[in-house]
Each structure stands twice: as C-alpha cells, then as structure tokens.
Amino acid sequence: MSPGLRRAPFVVMAALACMPAAAQDVRPGPAGVVADSLQRAQLEKLRLEIATLQRAALEAAERSWPRRVEPYLPLLTMLVSVAGALAALTRFLNDRQVTRRRRLEEEFRADLQELVAFPSAESGGAAHVSFLLQDLRQLTTQLEQRVADVTTILVELAIRDLDFGNPRHVILETAAMERWTPYREFLARNPSEHQVILVNYVDAVRRIHAEHPAFFERLEYRAGMFVLSTFVEHATYRRFIALLDAVALHVPLLEAKPELRTYVRERFQQAIQNSAVTLAVFDRRQQ
C-alpha cells in the first residue's frame, strides 16, 4: 500500500472533525435577522393587544350593573323584605276593613228593620226607639251614605204608614223629630210632606176629641199646665198629651212657613174646639 493511501483515513477524519466547527460558525445573514426581529415584534404586538383586551374586559366588568349594584344588595334585600311585609299588612288591613264594613252594614240593616217594625210590634217603647235611632246615628258616622236611607224611611213611615191615633206611632215620629236631625231638616225644607204629617196629627186630635168632647172643650191651661174640670181615663189623657207634645215639636219649623202655620193652627182649633189648648200648642212661648 502506498504511503498516500495510508494517510487518507487521517485526512478524512480530520475533515470530519472540522465540519462541526464549521457548522457552529454559521451566522444568519441580513435577511434572517430582519425576519427574526419582525416575528418578535409581531409577538409583542399580539401580547399587547391581548393585555389591552383583558384590561377592557375588566373595566367593562367593573362598569356592569351587577358590579355597581353589588354593594347595595343588603339594602335592596331589606327593602324587598319590607315591601313584602307592607303588602301583606295592606292586604290584612283591607280584608279587615271589608269585614268591618260588612259587620256595620249588617248592624245597620238589623236596626233599620227593627225600627220599621216598631209600630206593629207588641214590645218596646220610647226608650227602645231612642236606642235604635242613637245606634243608627253612630253607625252612619261610618256609613255616611246611609243617612239619607234612614231619613227617607222615616218620612215614608210618617206620611204613609203611621196612624197617630196609636200611641206607638206617635212615639216613633216624636223620636224621629227629637233624635234624627236629618228628618227634621227634611220637613223644614219640604212643606208639602210636612203638611201631610201635621194634618195626620190634626185628624188624630179630632178623633180623640170625638171620644170625650165635653172633657176636651172644658179643659183649661193655666201657668203652663192643664187644669181638668171633668174626669177622663188616664190612658186617654196620656194619648192626648202625647199628641199635643208631638204637634208642639213641629211648631218651630212653621215659623218660616207662616201660611202653613196658619192653616194647621186653624185646622187644629176646629178639631179640639178649645182655644186655650190651641194657644198652648202654637203660642206657648208667647205666654
């Protein structure tokens, strides 16, 4: 083997040994440097954009209504609870008011029915009628629209149903005059209805006079009291006094109606045939 061939492996090995070193010494050219810088810039830009989006998302979350409302949630919860309690209380009070009004209406109807039935009832007297009217007056402070109902019924009773020859009927009308002011005010404003009632009283006076004409025609009135010259049954005398007192209650209402006053006074005198009695009823305050 020639000396040149024997040295060939060493040359190859030396060449191979030098190759890695040559590879390590390779440097990118200008184009590679630019590409690398561009890539890093794009990555940085992307990172900044992501950070910007994250900050925007956080700011939007901070501005959202749940986040703004969150500090007030305890107060809102309390307000909702209070509102619920108030609603429940309102319903309770409304139900209670309805129940109370229903009870008042029932009491009102019961009293009014009892008042209407009084003339034909067999029990109860002046005190009972006074109690019914007083109770109705108290009830109508809560049921104001019912005042007119009571007044209308009393007027209808006095004009169409009551017979003043019956003491119970006189008791009812007298109590209405004394204890139900709207009834008296109605008669003061309505002379026609008032005249009907007074004529009914005059008719009752005429009938009681017919029972004992001598007694009533001889009756005297002195110093604010009647002087009896003859005897009459006590029940009859009580009926007579009740009639006089009832008519006397109406006389003040006639002051504003002089023509009606004159008419009723003349009719009364014709019925009783006693000027002293007529004077006592119509001119008592002038004596």
PDB file of C-alpha atoms in Angstrom:
ATOM      1  CA  MET A   1       0.000   0.000   0.000  1.00  0.00           C
ATOM      2  CA  SER A   2       1.348   3.344  -0.952  1.00  0.00           C
ATOM      3  CA  PRO A   3       2.071   5.965   1.673  1.00  0.00           C
ATOM      4  CA  GLY A   4      -0.645   8.210   0.170  1.00  0.00           C
ATOM      5  CA  LEU A   5      -3.360   5.641   0.744  1.00  0.00           C
ATOM      6  CA  ARG A   6      -2.231   5.029   4.284  1.00  0.00           C
ATOM      7  CA  ARG A   7      -2.648   8.741   5.057  1.00  0.00           C
ATOM      8  CA  ALA A   8      -6.187   9.006   3.534  1.00  0.00           C
ATOM      9  CA  PRO A   9      -8.151   7.906   6.632  1.00  0.00           C
ATOM     10  CA  PHE A  10      -6.472  10.519   8.697  1.00  0.00           C
ATOM     11  CA  VAL A  11      -7.321  13.184   6.149  1.00  0.00           C
ATOM     12  CA  VAL A  12     -10.967  12.101   6.119  1.00  0.00           C
ATOM     13  CA  MET A  13     -11.094  12.014   9.867  1.00  0.00           C
ATOM     14  CA  ALA A  14      -9.565  15.440  10.092  1.00  0.00           C
ATOM     15  CA  ALA A  15     -12.069  16.748   7.625  1.00  0.00           C
ATOM     16  CA  LEU A  16     -14.923  15.237   9.566  1.00  0.00           C
ATOM     17  CA  ALA A  17     -13.576  16.693  12.770  1.00  0.00           C
ATOM     18  CA  CYS A  18     -13.500  20.107  11.236  1.00  0.00           C
ATOM     19  CA  MET A  19     -17.096  20.013   9.937  1.00  0.00           C
ATOM     20  CA  PRO A  20     -18.982  20.671  13.252  1.00  0.00           C
ATOM     21  CA  ALA A  21     -16.794  23.581  13.948  1.00  0.00           C
ATOM     22  CA  ALA A  22     -17.574  24.932  10.547  1.00  0.00           C
ATOM     23  CA  ALA A  23     -21.304  24.419  11.186  1.00  0.00           C
ATOM     24  CA  GLN A  24     -21.103  26.262  14.521  1.00  0.00           C
ATOM     25  CA  ASP A  25     -19.548  29.221  12.853  1.00  0.00           C
ATOM     26  CA  VAL A  26     -22.567  29.650  10.518  1.00  0.00           C
ATOM     27  CA  ARG A  27     -24.320  33.052  11.172  1.00  0.00           C
ATOM     28  CA  PRO A  28     -27.681  34.194   9.727  1.00  0.00           C
ATOM     29  CA  GLY A  29     -27.499  36.674   7.028  1.00  0.00           C
ATOM     30  CA  PRO A  30     -29.171  40.102   6.999  1.00  0.00           C
ATOM     31  CA  ALA A  31     -32.496  38.644   5.766  1.00  0.00           C
ATOM     32  CA  GLY A  32     -32.659  36.208   8.680  1.00  0.00           C
ATOM     33  CA  VAL A  33     -32.073  38.948  11.218  1.00  0.00           C
ATOM     34  CA  VAL A  34     -34.914  41.045   9.796  1.00  0.00           C
ATOM     35  CA  ALA A  35     -37.318  38.103   9.800  1.00  0.00           C
ATOM     36  CA  ASP A  36     -36.498  37.277  13.384  1.00  0.00           C
ATOM     37  CA  SER A  37     -36.985  40.873  14.515  1.00  0.00           C
ATOM     38  CA  LEU A  38     -40.308  41.062  12.677  1.00  0.00           C
ATOM     39  CA  GLN A  39     -41.514  37.884  14.340  1.00  0.00           C
ATOM     40  CA  ARG A  40     -40.595  39.170  17.783  1.00  0.00           C
ATOM     41  CA  ALA A  41     -42.343  42.467  17.059  1.00  0.00           C
ATOM     42  CA  GLN A  42     -45.497  40.671  15.972  1.00  0.00           C
ATOM     43  CA  LEU A  43     -45.451  38.539  19.115  1.00  0.00           C
ATOM     44  CA  GLU A  44     -45.015  41.633  21.280  1.00  0.00           C
ATOM     45  CA  LYS A  45     -47.847  43.383  19.453  1.00  0.00           C
ATOM     46  CA  LEU A  46     -50.087  40.367  19.959  1.00  0.00           C
ATOM     47  CA  ARG A  47     -49.197  40.273  23.645  1.00  0.00           C
ATOM     48  CA  LEU A  48     -50.023  43.972  23.999  1.00  0.00           C
ATOM     49  CA  GLU A  49     -53.335  43.535  22.193  1.00  0.00           C
ATOM     50  CA  ILE A  50     -54.252  40.640  24.483  1.00  0.00           C
ATOM     51  CA  ALA A  51     -53.336  42.715  27.527  1.00  0.00           C
ATOM     52  CA  THR A  52     -55.410  45.616  26.192  1.00  0.00           C
ATOM     53  CA  LEU A  53     -58.405  43.363  25.634  1.00  0.00           C
ATOM     54  CA  GLN A  54     -58.028  41.927  29.124  1.00  0.00           C
ATOM     55  CA  ARG A  55     -57.967  45.416  30.659  1.00  0.00           C
ATOM     56  CA  ALA A  56     -61.004  46.440  28.599  1.00  0.00           C
ATOM     57  CA  ALA A  57     -62.873  43.345  29.759  1.00  0.00           C
ATOM     58  CA  LEU A  58     -62.027  44.099  33.393  1.00  0.00           C
ATOM     59  CA  GLU A  59     -63.107  47.717  33.030  1.00  0.00           C
ATOM     60  CA  ALA A  60     -66.366  46.651  31.378  1.00  0.00           C
ATOM     61  CA  ALA A  61     -66.982  44.207  34.195  1.00  0.00           C
ATOM     62  CA  GLU A  62     -66.352  46.977  36.707  1.00  0.00           C
ATOM     63  CA  ARG A  63     -68.870  49.195  34.899  1.00  0.00           C
ATOM     64  CA  SER A  64     -71.560  46.483  34.571  1.00  0.00           C
ATOM     65  CA  TRP A  65     -74.764  46.917  36.688  1.00  0.00           C
ATOM     66  CA  PRO A  66     -74.251  43.751  38.749  1.00  0.00           C
ATOM     67  CA  ARG A  67     -70.924  45.033  39.947  1.00  0.00           C
ATOM     68  CA  ARG A  68     -72.321  48.511  40.634  1.00  0.00           C
ATOM     69  CA  VAL A  69     -75.341  47.088  42.452  1.00  0.00           C
ATOM     70  CA  GLU A  70     -73.387  44.567  44.473  1.00  0.00           C
ATOM     71  CA  PRO A  71     -72.578  46.980  47.372  1.00  0.00           C
ATOM     72  CA  TYR A  72     -76.284  47.748  47.724  1.00  0.00           C
ATOM     73  CA  LEU A  73     -77.526  44.168  47.703  1.00  0.00           C
ATOM     74  CA  PRO A  74     -78.054  44.004  51.510  1.00  0.00           C
ATOM     75  CA  LEU A  75     -80.080  47.221  51.403  1.00  0.00           C
ATOM     76  CA  LEU A  76     -82.078  46.027  48.409  1.00  0.00           C
ATOM     77  CA  THR A  77     -82.776  42.735  50.145  1.00  0.00           C
ATOM     78  CA  MET A  78     -84.025  44.584  53.200  1.00  0.00           C
ATOM     79  CA  LEU A  79     -86.222  46.861  51.062  1.00  0.00           C
ATOM     80  CA  VAL A  80     -87.744  43.884  49.278  1.00  0.00           C
ATOM     81  CA  SER A  81     -88.498  42.274  52.633  1.00  0.00           C
ATOM     82  CA  VAL A  82     -90.078  45.483  53.936  1.00  0.00           C
ATOM     83  CA  ALA A  83     -92.127  45.863  50.747  1.00  0.00           C
ATOM     84  CA  GLY A  84     -93.375  42.308  51.114  1.00  0.00           C
ATOM     85  CA  ALA A  85     -94.318  42.933  54.723  1.00  0.00           C
ATOM     86  CA  LEU A  86     -96.122  46.157  53.788  1.00  0.00           C
ATOM     87  CA  ALA A  87     -98.023  44.390  51.020  1.00  0.00           C
ATOM     88  CA  ALA A  88     -99.096  41.677  53.442  1.00  0.00           C
ATOM     89  CA  LEU A  89    -100.122  44.299  56.006  1.00  0.00           C
ATOM     90  CA  THR A  90    -102.088  46.209  53.359  1.00  0.00           C
ATOM     91  CA  ARG A  91    -103.966  43.069  52.358  1.00  0.00           C
ATOM     92  CA  PHE A  92    -104.681  42.327  56.000  1.00  0.00           C
ATOM     93  CA  LEU A  93    -105.978  45.839  56.667  1.00  0.00           C
ATOM     94  CA  ASN A  94    -108.090  45.799  53.505  1.00  0.00           C
ATOM     95  CA  ASP A  95    -109.605  42.461  54.449  1.00  0.00           C
ATOM     96  CA  ARG A  96    -110.215  43.738  57.951  1.00  0.00           C
ATOM     97  CA  GLN A  97    -111.843  46.899  56.575  1.00  0.00           C
ATOM     98  CA  VAL A  98    -114.105  44.856  54.310  1.00  0.00           C
ATOM     99  CA  THR A  99    -115.073  42.603  57.215  1.00  0.00           C
ATOM    100  CA  ARG A 100    -115.724  45.587  59.461  1.00  0.00           C
ATOM    101  CA  ARG A 101    -117.850  47.336  56.842  1.00  0.00           C
ATOM    102  CA  ARG A 102    -119.847  44.159  56.283  1.00  0.00           C
ATOM    103  CA  ARG A 103    -120.484  43.933  60.014  1.00  0.00           C
ATOM    104  CA  LEU A 104    -121.558  47.595  60.137  1.00  0.00           C
ATOM    105  CA  GLU A 105    -123.928  47.056  57.213  1.00  0.00           C
ATOM    106  CA  GLU A 106    -125.465  44.053  58.938  1.00  0.00           C
ATOM    107  CA  GLU A 107    -125.981  46.016  62.160  1.00  0.00           C
ATOM    108  CA  PHE A 108    -127.435  48.921  60.193  1.00  0.00           C
ATOM    109  CA  ARG A 109    -129.956  46.723  58.381  1.00  0.00           C
ATOM    110  CA  ALA A 110    -130.951  44.987  61.608  1.00  0.00           C
ATOM    111  CA  ASP A 111    -131.576  48.304  63.409  1.00  0.00           C
ATOM    112  CA  LEU A 112    -133.489  49.764  60.483  1.00  0.00           C
ATOM    113  CA  GLN A 113    -135.677  46.693  60.106  1.00  0.00           C
ATOM    114  CA  GLU A 114    -136.435  46.778  63.814  1.00  0.00           C
ATOM    115  CA  LEU A 115    -137.292  50.469  63.596  1.00  0.00           C
ATOM    116  CA  VAL A 116    -139.689  49.876  60.704  1.00  0.00           C
ATOM    117  CA  ALA A 117    -141.325  47.012  62.593  1.00  0.00           C
ATOM    118  CA  PHE A 118    -141.732  49.027  65.800  1.00  0.00           C
ATOM    119  CA  PRO A 119    -145.232  50.447  65.108  1.00  0.00           C
ATOM    120  CA  SER A 120    -146.711  46.959  64.778  1.00  0.00           C
ATOM    121  CA  ALA A 121    -144.568  45.295  67.445  1.00  0.00           C
ATOM    122  CA  GLU A 122    -146.025  44.369  70.812  1.00  0.00           C
ATOM    123  CA  SER A 123    -142.945  45.148  72.873  1.00  0.00           C
ATOM    124  CA  GLY A 124    -140.582  48.055  73.309  1.00  0.00           C
ATOM    125  CA  GLY A 125    -141.361  51.671  73.986  1.00  0.00           C
ATOM    126  CA  ALA A 126    -139.913  55.141  73.612  1.00  0.00           C
ATOM    127  CA  ALA A 127    -136.582  54.103  75.127  1.00  0.00           C
ATOM    128  CA  HIS A 128    -136.213  51.318  72.576  1.00  0.00           C
ATOM    129  CA  VAL A 129    -136.889  53.646  69.641  1.00  0.00           C
ATOM    130  CA  SER A 130    -134.429  56.169  71.045  1.00  0.00           C
ATOM    131  CA  PHE A 131    -131.802  53.444  71.343  1.00  0.00           C
ATOM    132  CA  LEU A 132    -132.332  52.333  67.735  1.00  0.00           C
ATOM    133  CA  LEU A 133    -132.030  55.876  66.399  1.00  0.00           C
ATOM    134  CA  GLN A 134    -128.957  56.545  68.507  1.00  0.00           C
ATOM    135  CA  ASP A 135    -127.327  53.341  67.268  1.00  0.00           C
ATOM    136  CA  LEU A 136    -128.187  54.228  63.675  1.00  0.00           C
ATOM    137  CA  ARG A 137    -126.674  57.665  64.159  1.00  0.00           C
ATOM    138  CA  GLN A 138    -123.431  56.115  65.389  1.00  0.00           C
ATOM    139  CA  LEU A 139    -123.370  53.599  62.545  1.00  0.00           C
ATOM    140  CA  THR A 140    -123.900  56.298  59.941  1.00  0.00           C
ATOM    141  CA  THR A 141    -120.761  58.079  61.104  1.00  0.00           C
ATOM    142  CA  GLN A 142    -119.024  55.159  59.368  1.00  0.00           C
ATOM    143  CA  LEU A 143    -121.718  54.663  56.709  1.00  0.00           C
ATOM    144  CA  GLU A 144    -122.396  58.260  55.743  1.00  0.00           C
ATOM    145  CA  GLN A 145    -124.272  57.364  52.566  1.00  0.00           C
ATOM    146  CA  ARG A 146    -126.866  55.567  54.704  1.00  0.00           C
ATOM    147  CA  VAL A 147    -128.091  58.736  56.440  1.00  0.00           C
ATOM    148  CA  ALA A 148    -130.415  59.510  53.538  1.00  0.00           C
ATOM    149  CA  ASP A 149    -131.803  55.961  53.662  1.00  0.00           C
ATOM    150  CA  VAL A 150    -132.882  56.358  57.282  1.00  0.00           C
ATOM    151  CA  THR A 151    -134.393  59.783  56.602  1.00  0.00           C
ATOM    152  CA  THR A 152    -136.348  58.529  53.597  1.00  0.00           C
ATOM    153  CA  ILE A 153    -137.772  55.592  55.528  1.00  0.00           C
ATOM    154  CA  LEU A 154    -138.794  57.799  58.459  1.00  0.00           C
ATOM    155  CA  VAL A 155    -140.565  60.226  56.126  1.00  0.00           C
ATOM    156  CA  GLU A 156    -142.335  57.403  54.313  1.00  0.00           C
ATOM    157  CA  LEU A 157    -143.442  55.905  57.614  1.00  0.00           C
ATOM    158  CA  ALA A 158    -144.783  59.226  58.897  1.00  0.00           C
ATOM    159  CA  ILE A 159    -146.652  60.056  55.695  1.00  0.00           C
ATOM    160  CA  ARG A 160    -147.999  56.683  54.600  1.00  0.00           C
ATOM    161  CA  ASP A 161    -147.918  54.165  57.438  1.00  0.00           C
ATOM    162  CA  LEU A 162    -148.276  55.831  60.825  1.00  0.00           C
ATOM    163  CA  ASP A 163    -151.644  56.346  62.459  1.00  0.00           C
ATOM    164  CA  PHE A 164    -151.224  58.949  65.172  1.00  0.00           C
ATOM    165  CA  GLY A 165    -154.261  57.639  66.969  1.00  0.00           C
ATOM    166  CA  ASN A 166    -151.928  54.808  68.022  1.00  0.00           C
ATOM    167  CA  PRO A 167    -149.558  55.860  70.833  1.00  0.00           C
ATOM    168  CA  ARG A 168    -146.712  53.695  69.474  1.00  0.00           C
ATOM    169  CA  HIS A 169    -146.868  55.548  66.167  1.00  0.00           C
ATOM    170  CA  VAL A 170    -146.686  58.879  67.951  1.00  0.00           C
ATOM    171  CA  ILE A 171    -143.671  57.628  69.905  1.00  0.00           C
ATOM    172  CA  LEU A 172    -141.831  56.768  66.688  1.00  0.00           C
ATOM    173  CA  GLU A 173    -142.496  60.080  64.944  1.00  0.00           C
ATOM    174  CA  THR A 174    -141.668  62.072  68.074  1.00  0.00           C
ATOM    175  CA  ALA A 175    -138.377  60.210  68.466  1.00  0.00           C
ATOM    176  CA  ALA A 176    -137.550  60.946  64.826  1.00  0.00           C
ATOM    177  CA  MET A 177    -138.133  64.658  65.433  1.00  0.00           C
ATOM    178  CA  GLU A 178    -136.018  64.672  68.575  1.00  0.00           C
ATOM    179  CA  ARG A 179    -133.221  62.264  67.664  1.00  0.00           C
ATOM    180  CA  TRP A 180    -132.812  62.259  63.894  1.00  0.00           C
ATOM    181  CA  THR A 181    -131.822  65.752  62.789  1.00  0.00           C
ATOM    182  CA  PRO A 182    -131.921  64.988  59.018  1.00  0.00           C
ATOM    183  CA  TYR A 183    -135.612  64.083  59.383  1.00  0.00           C
ATOM    184  CA  ARG A 184    -136.416  67.428  60.984  1.00  0.00           C
ATOM    185  CA  GLU A 185    -134.314  69.251  58.381  1.00  0.00           C
ATOM    186  CA  PHE A 186    -136.124  67.440  55.577  1.00  0.00           C
ATOM    187  CA  LEU A 187    -139.518  68.583  56.867  1.00  0.00           C
ATOM    188  CA  ALA A 188    -138.244  72.148  57.201  1.00  0.00           C
ATOM    189  CA  ARG A 189    -137.253  72.118  53.519  1.00  0.00           C
ATOM    190  CA  ASN A 190    -140.343  70.308  52.232  1.00  0.00           C
ATOM    191  CA  PRO A 191    -143.606  71.962  53.313  1.00  0.00           C
ATOM    192  CA  SER A 192    -145.807  69.564  51.324  1.00  0.00           C
ATOM    193  CA  GLU A 193    -144.603  66.487  53.210  1.00  0.00           C
ATOM    194  CA  HIS A 194    -144.661  68.443  56.446  1.00  0.00           C
ATOM    195  CA  GLN A 195    -148.276  69.436  55.865  1.00  0.00           C
ATOM    196  CA  VAL A 196    -149.329  65.816  55.331  1.00  0.00           C
ATOM    197  CA  ILE A 197    -147.830  64.784  58.672  1.00  0.00           C
ATOM    198  CA  LEU A 198    -149.394  67.696  60.554  1.00  0.00           C
ATOM    199  CA  VAL A 199    -152.809  67.035  59.018  1.00  0.00           C
ATOM    200  CA  ASN A 200    -152.486  63.422  60.173  1.00  0.00           C
ATOM    201  CA  TYR A 201    -151.875  64.717  63.697  1.00  0.00           C
ATOM    202  CA  VAL A 202    -154.879  67.038  63.474  1.00  0.00           C
ATOM    203  CA  ASP A 203    -157.012  64.098  62.379  1.00  0.00           C
ATOM    204  CA  ALA A 204    -155.868  62.123  65.433  1.00  0.00           C
ATOM    205  CA  VAL A 205    -156.770  65.112  67.657  1.00  0.00           C
ATOM    206  CA  ARG A 206    -160.220  65.237  66.070  1.00  0.00           C
ATOM    207  CA  ARG A 207    -160.796  61.553  66.777  1.00  0.00           C
ATOM    208  CA  ILE A 208    -159.734  61.758  70.415  1.00  0.00           C
ATOM    209  CA  HIS A 209    -161.940  64.830  70.847  1.00  0.00           C
ATOM    210  CA  ALA A 210    -164.859  62.853  69.475  1.00  0.00           C
ATOM    211  CA  GLU A 211    -164.370  60.270  72.234  1.00  0.00           C
ATOM    212  CA  HIS A 212    -164.801  62.822  75.068  1.00  0.00           C
ATOM    213  CA  PRO A 213    -165.847  66.188  73.597  1.00  0.00           C
ATOM    214  CA  ALA A 214    -167.020  67.702  76.895  1.00  0.00           C
ATOM    215  CA  PHE A 215    -163.727  66.941  78.612  1.00  0.00           C
ATOM    216  CA  PHE A 216    -161.527  68.487  75.933  1.00  0.00           C
ATOM    217  CA  GLU A 217    -163.725  71.528  75.345  1.00  0.00           C
ATOM    218  CA  ARG A 218    -163.717  72.413  79.068  1.00  0.00           C
ATOM    219  CA  LEU A 219    -160.001  71.835  79.533  1.00  0.00           C
ATOM    220  CA  GLU A 220    -158.157  74.915  80.792  1.00  0.00           C
ATOM    221  CA  TYR A 221    -154.494  75.873  80.525  1.00  0.00           C
ATOM    222  CA  ARG A 222    -153.047  77.917  83.393  1.00  0.00           C
ATOM    223  CA  ALA A 223    -149.477  78.721  84.380  1.00  0.00           C
ATOM    224  CA  GLY A 224    -148.003  76.205  81.978  1.00  0.00           C
ATOM    225  CA  MET A 225    -150.244  73.293  82.911  1.00  0.00           C
ATOM    226  CA  PHE A 226    -153.687  71.916  82.077  1.00  0.00           C
ATOM    227  CA  VAL A 227    -156.468  72.153  84.632  1.00  0.00           C
ATOM    228  CA  LEU A 228    -159.024  69.337  84.461  1.00  0.00           C
ATOM    229  CA  SER A 229    -162.643  70.194  85.152  1.00  0.00           C
ATOM    230  CA  THR A 230    -164.042  66.748  84.422  1.00  0.00           C
ATOM    231  CA  PHE A 231    -162.764  63.195  84.616  1.00  0.00           C
ATOM    232  CA  VAL A 232    -161.327  61.158  81.753  1.00  0.00           C
ATOM    233  CA  GLU A 233    -159.463  57.874  81.702  1.00  0.00           C
ATOM    234  CA  HIS A 234    -155.755  58.210  82.339  1.00  0.00           C
ATOM    235  CA  ALA A 235    -154.835  56.325  79.154  1.00  0.00           C
ATOM    236  CA  THR A 236    -156.936  58.744  77.099  1.00  0.00           C
ATOM    237  CA  TYR A 237    -155.373  61.751  78.769  1.00  0.00           C
ATOM    238  CA  ARG A 238    -151.878  60.380  78.130  1.00  0.00           C
ATOM    239  CA  ARG A 239    -152.708  59.882  74.451  1.00  0.00           C
ATOM    240  CA  PHE A 240    -153.954  63.451  74.299  1.00  0.00           C
ATOM    241  CA  ILE A 241    -150.835  64.924  75.944  1.00  0.00           C
ATOM    242  CA  ALA A 242    -148.603  62.859  73.627  1.00  0.00           C
ATOM    243  CA  LEU A 243    -150.428  64.299  70.618  1.00  0.00           C
ATOM    244  CA  LEU A 244    -150.068  67.862  71.889  1.00  0.00           C
ATOM    245  CA  ASP A 245    -146.354  67.410  72.600  1.00  0.00           C
ATOM    246  CA  ALA A 246    -145.811  65.902  69.158  1.00  0.00           C
ATOM    247  CA  VAL A 247    -147.540  68.785  67.368  1.00  0.00           C
ATOM    248  CA  ALA A 248    -145.654  71.297  69.530  1.00  0.00           C
ATOM    249  CA  LEU A 249    -142.347  69.822  68.281  1.00  0.00           C
ATOM    250  CA  HIS A 250    -143.349  70.783  64.739  1.00  0.00           C
ATOM    251  CA  VAL A 251    -144.407  74.350  65.526  1.00  0.00           C
ATOM    252  CA  PRO A 252    -140.854  75.859  65.411  1.00  0.00           C
ATOM    253  CA  LEU A 253    -140.477  74.509  61.871  1.00  0.00           C
ATOM    254  CA  LEU A 254    -143.560  76.505  60.860  1.00  0.00           C
ATOM    255  CA  GLU A 255    -142.045  79.884  61.688  1.00  0.00           C
ATOM    256  CA  ALA A 256    -140.501  80.066  58.215  1.00  0.00           C
ATOM    257  CA  LYS A 257    -143.806  78.917  56.673  1.00  0.00           C
ATOM    258  CA  PRO A 258    -146.470  81.313  58.013  1.00  0.00           C
ATOM    259  CA  GLU A 259    -149.177  80.220  55.590  1.00  0.00           C
ATOM    260  CA  LEU A 260    -148.797  76.589  56.572  1.00  0.00           C
ATOM    261  CA  ARG A 261    -148.714  77.568  60.236  1.00  0.00           C
ATOM    262  CA  THR A 262    -151.994  79.454  59.926  1.00  0.00           C
ATOM    263  CA  TYR A 263    -153.599  76.605  58.023  1.00  0.00           C
ATOM    264  CA  VAL A 264    -152.574  73.940  60.542  1.00  0.00           C
ATOM    265  CA  ARG A 265    -153.473  76.127  63.521  1.00  0.00           C
ATOM    266  CA  GLU A 266    -156.992  76.699  62.204  1.00  0.00           C
ATOM    267  CA  ARG A 267    -157.473  73.007  61.471  1.00  0.00           C
ATOM    268  CA  PHE A 268    -156.216  72.131  64.951  1.00  0.00           C
ATOM    269  CA  GLN A 269    -158.667  74.557  66.595  1.00  0.00           C
ATOM    270  CA  GLN A 270    -161.530  73.085  64.601  1.00  0.00           C
ATOM    271  CA  ALA A 271    -160.526  69.621  65.769  1.00  0.00           C
ATOM    272  CA  ILE A 272    -160.108  70.343  69.502  1.00  0.00           C
ATOM    273  CA  GLN A 273    -162.736  73.091  69.898  1.00  0.00           C
ATOM    274  CA  ASN A 274    -160.707  74.703  72.669  1.00  0.00           C
ATOM    275  CA  SER A 275    -158.783  77.946  72.085  1.00  0.00           C
ATOM    276  CA  ALA A 276    -156.810  77.547  75.315  1.00  0.00           C
ATOM    277  CA  VAL A 277    -155.400  74.252  74.108  1.00  0.00           C
ATOM    278  CA  THR A 278    -154.657  75.692  70.672  1.00  0.00           C
ATOM    279  CA  LEU A 279    -152.882  78.633  72.261  1.00  0.00           C
ATOM    280  CA  ALA A 280    -150.857  76.306  74.489  1.00  0.00           C
ATOM    281  CA  VAL A 281    -149.646  74.317  71.497  1.00  0.00           C
ATOM    282  CA  PHE A 282    -148.982  77.038  68.922  1.00  0.00           C
ATOM    283  CA  ASP A 283    -148.186  80.085  71.042  1.00  0.00           C
ATOM    284  CA  ARG A 284    -146.716  78.563  74.177  1.00  0.00           C
ATOM    285  CA  ARG A 285    -143.563  80.693  74.021  1.00  0.00           C
ATOM    286  CA  GLN A 286    -145.621  83.871  73.785  1.00  0.00           C
ATOM    287  CA  GLN A 287    -147.437  83.236  77.047  1.00  0.00           C
TER     288      GLN A 287
END
